[in-house]
Amino acid sequence: MEEVTRLVSTGDCVKIWDAVSMAPLEQFNPHSSSHPVAQACWSSNNQYLVSASSSGDKLVLSSLKSTPVAAMELGEGKKQTRVCLSSSSQFLVSGGLDHGVHIWDLKTKRLHRSLKDHKEEVTCVSFNANDSYVASGSTSGDLVLHSLTTNLSSKAFGHGGNQPVHDLRMSPLKRSLLGSVSDSGTVVLWDANTQKALHVFDGAHKAVGLDKKIVCYDTASKIVLRSIRVDSPLTAVDFTPDGTGLVVGSTQGKIYHYDLRNSSAPIRITAAHKTSVTCLRFQGNSSKHKVPTEDCVVTSPSIGRQASSSSLEGEPQTPPTASQTTNHIQPPPPFFTPELSLRRANGIQAQLSYESPFQAAPPTSTSGPALCAAVSSSLSQNISEVVGQAGAAPLTSLQIHFIQNMIHETLEEFRDACHRDIVNLQVEMVRQFYIQLNEIHGLIEKYSVNESLVEEVEKLREENRRLKTNY
């Protein structure tokens, strides 16, 4: 029997829906009923949900293997209201009213690390694609990136003090791409390596969500693709698993379903909650689903979506201590983000991931990013073998991973540079062809036989013959 794709929504409780028919499958509330559930996220195998409430009473891991039941509770009294699972689902990052960002090890059920980089309430948290760093935003307008391999945080950057960060998402496909949206409705695409803005979309919203607008942006051409008007303020959004549609939640507790290929009218409206819909999340993509492209950003009131690829169950890889991560020879920039396929290459695991029976099979493609990942993995292994044969201390797996990252980055940049040069060459060839074509047309027009002149010459010849005959 085909597996049902599910959608979770939060508000006055947690509800799980059949994403196609919107038939309710489960309804429960593992938190205090006096406060709404603020956010929920799926585990990579879609068998668990992690949720947090707006009061920050506790973080709850609920098992969905049969009837929903609380399998683990963390952070009681720590006022955590935002949650995000790592791609392996072993680690959970949370943030909230205590101004802190906390990383939890779900295998040991303990707090792994606490970060104190924000001065105000943390409004959003996210792992990047390979779990090498955590991104967080706050009501102060600050964004902070924290490297989990070097245990270093970036300087605060972002929208500014008068623009609290409403939400942020890391791209699961494009390396180093971070998107954020402020309460004023300004959407910014950032380069996570440099913390510089790549592009700013402003003017489309007056106040994100409250202006009752869904705005679709093309991140490649930097234009607004579509603006959809809804009949009530909006509070949550997520793409459908195939990337062709989206769902949005409203302050009226309704969920609106849109097909972005057809019309601007909702194809279905579902009455979901008695309070505002605070969060919408489709379960992680399976192999039969297409991954949404990174050419579109939808805001109102949050942006993008992210997917997982491993399992909650498995043997953990011990995270490095601060002393271990400071003894590297020439470490790379703290916020380098390799492609998702990189951490699967040649059995080398990325930081905060571990072996899992549900781990996706490594990619078999030998073109593009997959080829770069395979080459970088092979070169890093050769380097480690040479170092070992030379009698030096063997490289640790983390050092090998760093070398692999640097090689992969260089190969990717070289591949992109070659692609740009080829495209520029083709454009120049086409341009030169049209220049020469126009010149040839001009020469043909200038030196080709002119019918009127030929006719005039013939008339003159005839007149000359007549004159010779008569005179």
PDB file of N, CA and C in Angstrom, residues 50-99:
ATOM      1  N   VAL A  50       8.904  16.594  16.888  1.00  0.00           N
ATOM      2  CA  VAL A  50       9.380  17.405  18.003  1.00  0.00           C
ATOM      3  C   VAL A  50       8.563  18.691  18.014  1.00  0.00           C
ATOM      4  N   SER A  51       8.066  19.079  19.179  1.00  0.00           N
ATOM      5  CA  SER A  51       7.211  20.257  19.265  1.00  0.00           C
ATOM      6  C   SER A  51       7.626  21.136  20.433  1.00  0.00           C
ATOM      7  N   ALA A  52       7.268  22.417  20.311  1.00  0.00           N
ATOM      8  CA  ALA A  52       7.505  23.400  21.370  1.00  0.00           C
ATOM      9  C   ALA A  52       6.269  24.282  21.460  1.00  0.00           C
ATOM     10  N   SER A  53       5.992  24.797  22.646  1.00  0.00           N
ATOM     11  CA  SER A  53       4.811  25.642  22.838  1.00  0.00           C
ATOM     12  C   SER A  53       5.216  27.102  22.939  1.00  0.00           C
ATOM     13  N   SER A  54       4.248  28.000  22.798  1.00  0.00           N
ATOM     14  CA  SER A  54       4.523  29.434  22.854  1.00  0.00           C
ATOM     15  C   SER A  54       4.938  29.879  24.254  1.00  0.00           C
ATOM     16  N   SER A  55       4.606  29.095  25.276  1.00  0.00           N
ATOM     17  CA  SER A  55       5.018  29.424  26.644  1.00  0.00           C
ATOM     18  C   SER A  55       6.407  28.902  26.963  1.00  0.00           C
ATOM     19  N   GLY A  56       6.913  27.987  26.117  1.00  0.00           N
ATOM     20  CA  GLY A  56       8.228  27.402  26.351  1.00  0.00           C
ATOM     21  C   GLY A  56       8.266  26.460  27.529  1.00  0.00           C
ATOM     22  N   ASP A  57       7.167  25.741  27.792  1.00  0.00           N
ATOM     23  CA  ASP A  57       7.113  24.858  28.955  1.00  0.00           C
ATOM     24  C   ASP A  57       8.112  23.706  28.866  1.00  0.00           C
ATOM     25  N   LYS A  58       8.241  23.107  27.634  1.00  0.00           N
ATOM     26  CA  LYS A  58       9.163  21.985  27.449  1.00  0.00           C
ATOM     27  C   LYS A  58       9.224  21.646  25.962  1.00  0.00           C
ATOM     28  N   LEU A  59      10.219  20.866  25.603  1.00  0.00           N
ATOM     29  CA  LEU A  59      10.331  20.311  24.269  1.00  0.00           C
ATOM     30  C   LEU A  59       9.914  18.850  24.338  1.00  0.00           C
ATOM     31  N   VAL A  60       9.039  18.436  23.425  1.00  0.00           N
ATOM     32  CA  VAL A  60       8.495  17.084  23.488  1.00  0.00           C
ATOM     33  C   VAL A  60       8.770  16.350  22.183  1.00  0.00           C
ATOM     34  N   LEU A  61       9.360  15.158  22.302  1.00  0.00           N
ATOM     35  CA  LEU A  61       9.526  14.257  21.176  1.00  0.00           C
ATOM     36  C   LEU A  61       8.400  13.234  21.235  1.00  0.00           C
ATOM     37  N   SER A  62       7.502  13.272  20.254  1.00  0.00           N
ATOM     38  CA  SER A  62       6.342  12.384  20.245  1.00  0.00           C
ATOM     39  C   SER A  62       6.531  11.282  19.212  1.00  0.00           C
ATOM     40  N   SER A  63       6.282  10.047  19.618  1.00  0.00           N
ATOM     41  CA  SER A  63       6.368   8.908  18.709  1.00  0.00           C
ATOM     42  C   SER A  63       5.046   8.752  17.972  1.00  0.00           C
ATOM     43  N   LEU A  64       5.126   8.533  16.634  1.00  0.00           N
ATOM     44  CA  LEU A  64       3.929   8.364  15.812  1.00  0.00           C
ATOM     45  C   LEU A  64       3.814   6.947  15.273  1.00  0.00           C
ATOM     46  N   LYS A  65       4.533   6.006  15.874  1.00  0.00           N
ATOM     47  CA  LYS A  65       4.532   4.637  15.367  1.00  0.00           C
ATOM     48  C   LYS A  65       3.162   3.990  15.507  1.00  0.00           C
ATOM     49  N   SER A  66       2.418   4.409  16.500  1.00  0.00           N
ATOM     50  CA  SER A  66       1.033   3.944  16.645  1.00  0.00           C
ATOM     51  C   SER A  66       0.221   5.159  17.060  1.00  0.00           C
ATOM     52  N   THR A  67      -0.392   5.122  18.225  1.00  0.00           N
ATOM     53  CA  THR A  67      -1.042   6.311  18.759  1.00  0.00           C
ATOM     54  C   THR A  67       0.021   7.283  19.245  1.00  0.00           C
ATOM     55  N   PRO A  68      -0.109   8.575  18.934  1.00  0.00           N
ATOM     56  CA  PRO A  68       0.917   9.535  19.362  1.00  0.00           C
ATOM     57  C   PRO A  68       1.127   9.493  20.873  1.00  0.00           C
ATOM     58  N   VAL A  69       2.399   9.376  21.282  1.00  0.00           N
ATOM     59  CA  VAL A  69       2.743   9.319  22.695  1.00  0.00           C
ATOM     60  C   VAL A  69       4.069  10.039  22.899  1.00  0.00           C
ATOM     61  N   ALA A  70       4.191  10.747  24.012  1.00  0.00           N
ATOM     62  CA  ALA A  70       5.429  11.465  24.318  1.00  0.00           C
ATOM     63  C   ALA A  70       6.533  10.464  24.626  1.00  0.00           C
ATOM     64  N   ALA A  71       7.574  10.441  23.803  1.00  0.00           N
ATOM     65  CA  ALA A  71       8.682   9.506  23.995  1.00  0.00           C
ATOM     66  C   ALA A  71       9.837  10.142  24.758  1.00  0.00           C
ATOM     67  N   MET A  72       9.918  11.484  24.758  1.00  0.00           N
ATOM     68  CA  MET A  72      11.018  12.175  25.421  1.00  0.00           C
ATOM     69  C   MET A  72      10.612  13.614  25.690  1.00  0.00           C
ATOM     70  N   GLU A  73      11.023  14.137  26.837  1.00  0.00           N
ATOM     71  CA  GLU A  73      10.793  15.535  27.175  1.00  0.00           C
ATOM     72  C   GLU A  73      12.115  16.182  27.570  1.00  0.00           C
ATOM     73  N   LEU A  74      12.383  17.370  27.023  1.00  0.00           N
ATOM     74  CA  LEU A  74      13.634  18.077  27.268  1.00  0.00           C
ATOM     75  C   LEU A  74      13.351  19.539  27.577  1.00  0.00           C
ATOM     76  N   GLY A  75      14.333  20.191  28.201  1.00  0.00           N
ATOM     77  CA  GLY A  75      14.287  21.639  28.361  1.00  0.00           C
ATOM     78  C   GLY A  75      13.118  22.154  29.178  1.00  0.00           C
ATOM     79  N   GLU A  76      12.676  21.390  30.139  1.00  0.00           N
ATOM     80  CA  GLU A  76      11.533  21.850  30.934  1.00  0.00           C
ATOM     81  C   GLU A  76      11.901  23.129  31.694  1.00  0.00           C
ATOM     82  N   GLY A  77      11.087  24.165  31.524  1.00  0.00           N
ATOM     83  CA  GLY A  77      11.311  25.440  32.191  1.00  0.00           C
ATOM     84  C   GLY A  77      12.334  26.336  31.532  1.00  0.00           C
ATOM     85  N   LYS A  78      12.920  25.918  30.404  1.00  0.00           N
ATOM     86  CA  LYS A  78      13.945  26.722  29.727  1.00  0.00           C
ATOM     87  C   LYS A  78      13.370  27.704  28.714  1.00  0.00           C
ATOM     88  N   LYS A  79      12.039  27.731  28.578  1.00  0.00           N
ATOM     89  CA  LYS A  79      11.352  28.710  27.721  1.00  0.00           C
ATOM     90  C   LYS A  79      11.786  28.605  26.264  1.00  0.00           C
ATOM     91  N   GLN A  80      11.835  27.373  25.763  1.00  0.00           N
ATOM     92  CA  GLN A  80      12.199  27.130  24.373  1.00  0.00           C
ATOM     93  C   GLN A  80      10.939  27.073  23.510  1.00  0.00           C
ATOM     94  N   THR A  81      10.897  27.916  22.471  1.00  0.00           N
ATOM     95  CA  THR A  81       9.705  28.023  21.628  1.00  0.00           C
ATOM     96  C   THR A  81       9.954  27.683  20.168  1.00  0.00           C
ATOM     97  N   ARG A  82      11.210  27.497  19.764  1.00  0.00           N
ATOM     98  CA  ARG A  82      11.540  27.200  18.361  1.00  0.00           C
ATOM     99  C   ARG A  82      12.437  25.968  18.306  1.00  0.00           C
ATOM    100  N   VAL A  83      12.187  25.090  17.319  1.00  0.00           N
ATOM    101  CA  VAL A  83      12.915  23.831  17.237  1.00  0.00           C
ATOM    102  C   VAL A  83      13.274  23.507  15.789  1.00  0.00           C
ATOM    103  N   CYS A  84      14.364  22.753  15.612  1.00  0.00           N
ATOM    104  CA  CYS A  84      14.759  22.233  14.299  1.00  0.00           C
ATOM    105  C   CYS A  84      15.645  21.013  14.518  1.00  0.00           C
ATOM    106  N   LEU A  85      15.372  19.933  13.801  1.00  0.00           N
ATOM    107  CA  LEU A  85      16.153  18.707  13.901  1.00  0.00           C
ATOM    108  C   LEU A  85      17.276  18.709  12.876  1.00  0.00           C
ATOM    109  N   SER A  86      18.400  18.092  13.235  1.00  0.00           N
ATOM    110  CA  SER A  86      19.485  17.897  12.273  1.00  0.00           C
ATOM    111  C   SER A  86      19.044  16.873  11.235  1.00  0.00           C
ATOM    112  N   SER A  87      19.796  16.792  10.133  1.00  0.00           N
ATOM    113  CA  SER A  87      19.417  15.869   9.062  1.00  0.00           C
ATOM    114  C   SER A  87      19.469  14.414   9.512  1.00  0.00           C
ATOM    115  N   SER A  88      20.294  14.107  10.510  1.00  0.00           N
ATOM    116  CA  SER A  88      20.354  12.752  11.046  1.00  0.00           C
ATOM    117  C   SER A  88      19.316  12.503  12.125  1.00  0.00           C
ATOM    118  N   SER A  89      18.671  13.583  12.581  1.00  0.00           N
ATOM    119  CA  SER A  89      17.670  13.521  13.654  1.00  0.00           C
ATOM    120  C   SER A  89      18.245  13.093  14.992  1.00  0.00           C
ATOM    121  N   GLN A  90      19.571  13.108  15.127  1.00  0.00           N
ATOM    122  CA  GLN A  90      20.145  12.820  16.440  1.00  0.00           C
ATOM    123  C   GLN A  90      20.208  14.087  17.287  1.00  0.00           C
ATOM    124  N   PHE A  91      20.368  15.232  16.642  1.00  0.00           N
ATOM    125  CA  PHE A  91      20.529  16.472  17.378  1.00  0.00           C
ATOM    126  C   PHE A  91      19.369  17.429  17.100  1.00  0.00           C
ATOM    127  N   LEU A  92      18.994  18.131  18.132  1.00  0.00           N
ATOM    128  CA  LEU A  92      17.898  19.092  18.070  1.00  0.00           C
ATOM    129  C   LEU A  92      18.425  20.453  18.501  1.00  0.00           C
ATOM    130  N   VAL A  93      18.136  21.485  17.728  1.00  0.00           N
ATOM    131  CA  VAL A  93      18.493  22.837  18.128  1.00  0.00           C
ATOM    132  C   VAL A  93      17.209  23.563  18.499  1.00  0.00           C
ATOM    133  N   SER A  94      17.273  24.339  19.570  1.00  0.00           N
ATOM    134  CA  SER A  94      16.091  25.069  20.037  1.00  0.00           C
ATOM    135  C   SER A  94      16.487  26.479  20.440  1.00  0.00           C
ATOM    136  N   GLY A  95      15.524  27.357  20.472  1.00  0.00           N
ATOM    137  CA  GLY A  95      15.732  28.736  20.903  1.00  0.00           C
ATOM    138  C   GLY A  95      14.428  29.289  21.429  1.00  0.00           C
ATOM    139  N   GLY A  96      14.516  30.431  22.110  1.00  0.00           N
ATOM    140  CA  GLY A  96      13.280  30.968  22.644  1.00  0.00           C
ATOM    141  C   GLY A  96      13.435  32.189  23.501  1.00  0.00           C
ATOM    142  N   LEU A  97      12.645  32.222  24.565  1.00  0.00           N
ATOM    143  CA  LEU A  97      12.509  33.417  25.384  1.00  0.00           C
ATOM    144  C   LEU A  97      13.722  33.693  26.266  1.00  0.00           C
ATOM    145  N   ASP A  98      14.608  32.711  26.440  1.00  0.00           N
ATOM    146  CA  ASP A  98      15.772  32.908  27.317  1.00  0.00           C
ATOM    147  C   ASP A  98      16.968  33.511  26.578  1.00  0.00           C
ATOM    148  N   HIS A  99      16.773  33.900  25.303  1.00  0.00           N
ATOM    149  CA  HIS A  99      17.799  34.533  24.462  1.00  0.00           C
ATOM    150  C   HIS A  99      18.893  33.558  24.040  1.00  0.00           C
TER     151      HIS A  99
END
